[in-house]
Amino acid sequence: MLERRNPISIGEAVKQIMKHQISGVTEYVSISESYGRYLSEDLIATSNVPHFDRAPYDGFAVRSIDTLEASQSNPVEFEVIDHIGAGMVSSKLVGENQAVRIMTGAMMPNGTDAVVMFEVAKDYEKNGIPYMSIKRQINKGTNVSFIGEDAKQGEVLVEKGTLINPGIQAMLATFGYKEVPVAKKPLIGLFATGTELLEVDEELVPGKIRNSNSYMIAAQIERAGGTVHYYGKLPDEFDTCFKAVKDALSEVDILITTGGVSVGDFDYLPGIYKKLGAEVLFNKVAMRPGSVTTVAIYDGKILFGLSGNPSACYVGFELFTRPIIRTQLFSNQPHLRKEKALLEVDFPKANPFTRFVRSATFIDEGRLKSTPSGLDKSNIIMSLAGANSLMILPGGTRGFMAGNEVEVLLLEDQVGSVWPW
Amino acid sequence: MLERRNPISIGEAVKQIMKHQISGVTEYVSISESYGRYLSEDLIATSNVPHFDRAPYDGFAVRSIDTLEASQSNPVEFEVIDHIGAGMVSSKLVGENQAVRIMTGAMMPNGTDAVVMFEVAKDYEKNGIPYMSIKRQINKGTNVSFIGEDAKQGEVLVEKGTLINPGIQAMLATFGYKEVPVAKKPLIGLFATGTELLEVDEELVPGKIRNSNSYMIAAQIERAGGTVHYYGKLPDEFDTCFKAVKDALSEVDILITTGGVSVGDFDYLPGIYKKLGAEVLFNKVAMRPGSVTTVAIYDGKILFGLSGNPSACYVGFELFTRPIIRTQLFSNQPHLRKEKALLEVDFPKANPFTRFVRSATFIDEGRLKSTPSGLDKSNIIMSLAGANSLMILPGGTRGFMAGNEVEVLLLEDQVGSVWPW
């Protein structure tokens, strides 16, 4: 009575899925709305920065040549012929032993090539005319920010696929990107299945539980950078179910279902894939949890049939769905970032299959350490809350001891990894 | 002509500000909108999980006592009297040598205390009646998830102030939180000052630059968890300026200005604080960049006068404004998370004052390493883009060499630190 499924390796599963990756689409959003989005084009310097020679400090702009003879015993005097703040441009041409009082950010006046900071100058008036004097030689270029010193026009400053952070916002503004080209968020459809599922506001009754997977996956989709369209619970009746899935496929880029993919007696999804004529890439993966994860292709769209078990559902999404979403966000490192960490506690359980353990990874004295964030039984959602990583315990291993080095996948990270891990 | 200001230490500055911290306010949002918000109350288990004994795998629910005699040479036969999926409840009372075919997640039928997995059972029919047999003894409780095994009713599962992640979303749904108590986002007003500032869509002209600080700070506010109200550029005229600041203070929780706080000749902010009668907590901090950062209190509101220099502005916000925002989000670790890292390159510059160097911190073979992400001159915004951290180089140090241990503040982190660092 049991259907036999042939498990494929995780690497092979990812490879199969990535063959069907969808390319990203650009949309333009106002710079005020671009924080947290992903650049869909390289950010290019549209001008030099600075685009004029400027004073990085308050002081007096001078011709350095006039300071050659200045020393402790021989102060050199300058007539202060103008006074400018940031944003102002002096109309004067500065001549011999003349200076302009200048504030941070202002453009260097014509003829000047150095700034004397207030601290090293003495200023005073003679007959109502301002003067200043200095007692040291100032080299050409001292305290001047030169054109293009920070960025050269045409330079690629940030690569496409990068998450826009506050620093990138500053750059976008500097270069006049009032509208910013960002990756359109892929639209992910989501169905839950399971007669046991109650809505979040329903009272508990024996045998039934509230639908938690849909809210969890919706947040995972958002964290990955997508937008979710939640279609609700699939009806228990096959034909209605089939129509709902087929209709949804015409509206979204990617379709996720949770539950119903096992070989259990009430699992409809395999039948739906069959009736659709979808190409099933695989329906069993050599991993725990998430072994029943099924991925199918229909009409160029990817259907992710994730397990109804919360842990398996979570892991299946992060390993298989996330990289597809990230690819649509122009990332060239779409997979979860993998790092090495020291195991904090013993994990004596043997691992016939590669196991992903929800874990809390932290930094201790500059070293990455990781500890399972709860029991790792099926159906246990509590451990998901504290988890910021998945610990990889490879198949065929006999358990791990505290202090062993393990690999972890970082869930809250924006850097990512390339494949293969 | 120079105003003399007495710098205070960073620790003292933070302490002064934190005396004026504002408590958070709760608002309720739909669970679908709660991802990425901060819990304003502890998340409590409103029921046991599971709230009934259930099967974590597909199989046959049996009375373990009936398996006592089972062995390779003595298979024990069970009549299969019912068949239930998740969400169904069997109406049968299971008697001697009877079993119920049960799917993952379904409630254990009355009388049963163990589940025999399909793999170890042989099922068949006799005269149209389903049977199964097993050849091994099954202990009481085998393959059963018991009431409260995962969470006990009344237990505090997640503390207030925690960022809601996908796992917490699952928990909120499980416990029926259709509306979630979250911290209201503090409203932060923002003014830019500076005659040199152009709007993002204006053409560059000599001496002027586009206003990048406002977009940068707006994103920093969002990253910290607040909402920004951008009031635009302060006019150059003092009285209009004064009125604008005063009016804004009646509308927001916190007010940030960028620029105009120096002792430069065109800096109006000190005069505005004076005319307001605001209590200036400090106007100089022993740090680089950001030494001119000024913080004042008026009518219970905090005014952050950040430097107009992009780097100083960035650092001032993260050190001084962020913890105030995080406190309003119920965090008890509101300061930037501090960790130790190995310096990747030489940084030979001496540090008369504590210096914050924008840096890229990364993990290499399980170790945190950090490298300055660009030149560290004033006015250089380019280095901000790649920065995910601020390296702290303490005042009074003579420079650092590659391989030295340094402290870094992590900018993209949600965990935070307590004070003092």
Coordinates of C-alpha atoms in Angstrom, one line a residue, chain B residues 147-383:
Chain B
I147 CA -0.2 17.1 25.6
G148 CA 2.0 20.0 26.6
E149 CA 5.2 18.3 25.3
D150 CA 6.1 21.3 23.3
A151 CA 4.7 24.2 25.4
K152 CA 2.8 24.4 28.6
Q153 CA -0.2 26.7 28.9
G154 CA 0.8 30.0 30.7
E155 CA 4.5 29.7 29.9
V156 CA 6.3 32.8 28.7
L157 CA 7.7 31.8 25.3
V158 CA 9.1 35.0 23.9
E159 CA 10.0 38.2 25.8
K160 CA 8.7 41.6 25.0
G161 CA 11.0 43.7 22.9
T162 CA 11.8 40.8 20.6
L163 CA 11.6 41.3 16.8
I164 CA 8.9 39.1 15.3
N165 CA 10.5 36.6 13.0
P166 CA 8.9 33.8 11.0
G167 CA 9.1 31.4 13.9
I168 CA 7.4 33.8 16.2
Q169 CA 4.7 34.3 13.6
A170 CA 4.0 30.6 13.8
M171 CA 3.7 30.8 17.5
L172 CA 1.4 33.8 17.4
A173 CA -0.9 31.8 15.1
T174 CA -0.7 28.7 17.2
F175 CA -1.9 30.6 20.2
G176 CA -4.6 32.5 18.5
Y177 CA -3.1 35.9 18.5
K178 CA -5.2 37.3 15.6
E179 CA -4.2 40.8 16.9
V180 CA -0.7 41.2 18.1
P181 CA 0.5 43.7 20.7
V182 CA 3.5 45.5 19.2
A183 CA 5.4 48.6 20.0
K184 CA 4.1 51.7 18.3
K185 CA 6.8 53.0 16.0
P186 CA 8.2 56.2 17.5
L187 CA 7.8 59.2 15.2
I188 CA 11.1 60.9 14.5
G189 CA 11.1 64.4 12.9
L190 CA 14.0 65.3 10.6
F191 CA 15.3 68.6 9.4
A192 CA 18.3 69.1 7.2
T193 CA 20.3 72.4 7.4
G194 CA 22.8 73.8 5.0
T195 CA 22.7 76.4 2.2
E196 CA 24.9 74.0 0.2
L197 CA 22.2 71.4 -0.1
L198 CA 20.4 70.7 -3.4
E199 CA 17.4 68.4 -3.7
V200 CA 18.0 65.0 -5.1
D201 CA 16.6 65.9 -8.5
E202 CA 18.5 69.2 -8.9
E203 CA 21.4 69.6 -11.2
L204 CA 24.8 70.0 -9.6
V205 CA 26.2 73.5 -9.5
P206 CA 29.6 74.7 -8.2
G207 CA 29.8 74.7 -4.4
K208 CA 26.6 72.8 -3.9
I209 CA 25.9 69.1 -3.2
R210 CA 22.8 67.1 -3.1
N211 CA 21.2 66.4 0.3
S212 CA 22.2 62.9 1.1
N213 CA 22.1 62.9 4.9
S214 CA 18.3 63.1 5.0
Y215 CA 17.8 59.9 3.0
M216 CA 20.6 58.2 4.9
I217 CA 19.1 59.1 8.3
A218 CA 15.6 58.2 7.2
A219 CA 16.9 54.7 6.4
Q220 CA 18.7 54.5 9.7
I221 CA 15.5 55.5 11.5
E222 CA 13.7 52.8 9.6
R223 CA 16.4 50.2 10.4
A224 CA 16.3 51.1 14.1
G225 CA 12.5 50.6 14.1
G226 CA 11.1 54.1 13.9
T227 CA 9.1 56.1 11.4
V228 CA 10.4 59.3 9.9
H229 CA 8.7 62.6 9.2
Y230 CA 10.9 64.6 7.0
Y231 CA 10.3 68.3 7.3
G232 CA 12.7 69.3 4.5
K233 CA 15.5 71.8 4.7
L234 CA 15.5 74.5 7.4
P235 CA 15.4 78.0 5.9
D236 CA 18.5 80.1 6.3
E237 CA 16.7 82.8 8.2
F238 CA 16.9 82.4 12.0
D239 CA 13.3 83.3 13.0
T240 CA 11.7 81.1 10.4
C241 CA 14.1 78.4 11.4
F242 CA 13.2 78.8 15.1
K243 CA 9.4 78.6 14.4
A244 CA 9.8 75.5 12.2
V245 CA 11.7 73.6 14.9
K246 CA 9.3 74.7 17.6
D247 CA 6.3 73.6 15.5
A248 CA 7.8 70.3 14.7
L249 CA 8.5 69.6 18.4
S250 CA 4.8 69.6 19.0
E251 CA 4.2 66.8 16.5
V252 CA 7.0 64.2 17.0
D253 CA 8.5 62.1 19.7
I254 CA 12.1 62.9 18.8
L255 CA 13.6 65.6 16.6
I256 CA 16.8 65.2 14.5
T257 CA 18.5 68.0 12.7
T258 CA 21.6 67.4 10.5
G259 CA 24.1 70.2 10.3
G260 CA 24.3 73.6 11.8
V261 CA 25.5 72.5 15.2
S262 CA 29.2 73.3 14.7
V263 CA 30.9 76.5 15.8
G264 CA 31.0 77.6 12.2
D265 CA 29.8 81.0 11.4
F266 CA 26.6 79.9 9.7
D267 CA 25.5 77.4 12.3
Y268 CA 22.1 78.4 13.7
L269 CA 21.2 75.5 15.9
P270 CA 22.9 76.6 19.1
G271 CA 21.0 79.8 18.9
I272 CA 17.7 77.9 18.5
Y273 CA 18.3 75.8 21.5
K274 CA 19.0 78.9 23.5
K275 CA 15.9 80.7 22.3
L276 CA 13.7 77.6 23.0
G277 CA 15.1 77.4 26.5
A278 CA 16.1 73.8 25.8
E279 CA 18.5 72.1 28.2
V280 CA 21.6 71.3 26.3
L281 CA 22.9 68.0 27.7
F282 CA 26.2 68.3 25.8
N283 CA 27.5 69.9 22.6
K284 CA 30.8 68.2 22.2
V285 CA 31.8 64.5 22.6
A286 CA 35.4 63.2 22.8
M287 CA 35.1 61.1 19.6
R288 CA 35.8 61.1 15.9
P289 CA 33.8 61.6 13.8
G290 CA 30.8 63.2 15.4
S291 CA 32.5 65.4 18.0
V292 CA 30.1 68.3 17.5
T293 CA 27.0 66.2 18.2
T294 CA 24.6 68.2 20.4
V295 CA 21.7 66.8 22.4
A296 CA 19.1 68.9 24.1
I297 CA 15.9 68.4 25.9
Y298 CA 12.8 70.5 25.4
D299 CA 9.4 69.8 26.9
G300 CA 10.3 66.1 27.5
K301 CA 11.4 65.6 23.9
I302 CA 14.9 64.9 22.8
L303 CA 16.5 67.0 20.1
F304 CA 19.5 65.4 18.4
G305 CA 21.7 67.9 16.7
L306 CA 23.8 65.7 14.4
S307 CA 26.7 66.9 12.4
G308 CA 26.2 67.8 8.8
N309 CA 29.2 65.7 7.9
P310 CA 27.7 62.4 6.6
S311 CA 30.1 60.1 8.5
A312 CA 29.6 62.0 11.8
C313 CA 25.9 62.1 11.2
Y314 CA 25.8 58.4 10.7
V315 CA 27.8 57.6 13.8
G316 CA 26.0 60.1 16.0
F317 CA 22.7 58.6 15.1
E318 CA 23.8 55.0 15.8
L319 CA 25.4 55.8 19.1
F320 CA 22.9 58.3 20.5
T321 CA 19.6 58.2 18.8
R322 CA 19.2 54.4 18.1
P323 CA 19.1 53.4 21.8
I324 CA 16.3 55.9 22.5
I325 CA 14.3 54.4 19.6
R326 CA 15.0 50.9 20.7
T327 CA 13.9 51.6 24.3
Q328 CA 10.6 52.8 22.9
L329 CA 10.4 49.4 21.2
F330 CA 10.7 47.7 24.6
S331 CA 14.2 46.4 24.1
N332 CA 16.3 45.9 27.1
Q333 CA 19.5 45.8 25.0
P334 CA 19.0 49.0 23.1
H335 CA 22.6 49.7 22.2
L336 CA 24.5 48.5 19.1
R337 CA 25.8 45.0 19.6
K338 CA 29.5 45.0 20.4
E339 CA 31.7 42.0 19.5
K340 CA 35.3 41.3 19.2
A341 CA 37.0 40.8 15.8
L342 CA 40.4 40.5 14.3
L343 CA 41.6 43.5 12.3
E344 CA 42.4 42.4 8.7
V345 CA 44.7 45.3 7.7
D346 CA 47.0 47.7 9.4
F347 CA 45.5 50.9 10.7
P348 CA 48.6 52.9 11.6
K349 CA 46.8 56.2 12.4
A350 CA 47.1 57.3 16.0
N351 CA 43.8 57.9 17.8
P352 CA 43.9 60.9 20.2
F353 CA 40.1 60.5 20.5
T354 CA 38.1 57.3 20.3
R355 CA 37.5 56.7 16.6
F356 CA 34.6 54.9 14.9
V357 CA 35.8 53.5 11.6
R358 CA 33.1 52.3 9.2
S359 CA 34.0 48.7 8.5
A360 CA 33.0 45.5 6.8
T361 CA 32.9 42.7 9.4
F362 CA 32.7 39.2 8.1
I363 CA 33.2 35.6 9.2
D364 CA 36.2 33.6 8.1
E365 CA 36.5 30.0 9.3
G366 CA 34.2 30.7 12.2
R367 CA 36.1 33.8 13.3
L368 CA 34.9 37.4 13.2
K369 CA 37.2 39.6 11.1
S370 CA 36.9 43.3 10.2
T371 CA 38.3 45.6 7.7
P372 CA 37.8 49.3 7.2
S373 CA 35.4 49.6 4.3
G374 CA 36.9 52.7 2.7
L375 CA 39.0 55.7 3.4
D376 CA 38.0 57.3 6.7
K377 CA 38.2 61.0 5.8
S378 CA 35.4 63.4 6.7
N379 CA 32.7 63.9 4.1
I380 CA 33.3 60.6 2.4
I381 CA 30.1 58.8 2.0
M382 CA 31.3 56.0 -0.2
S383 CA 32.6 53.9 2.7

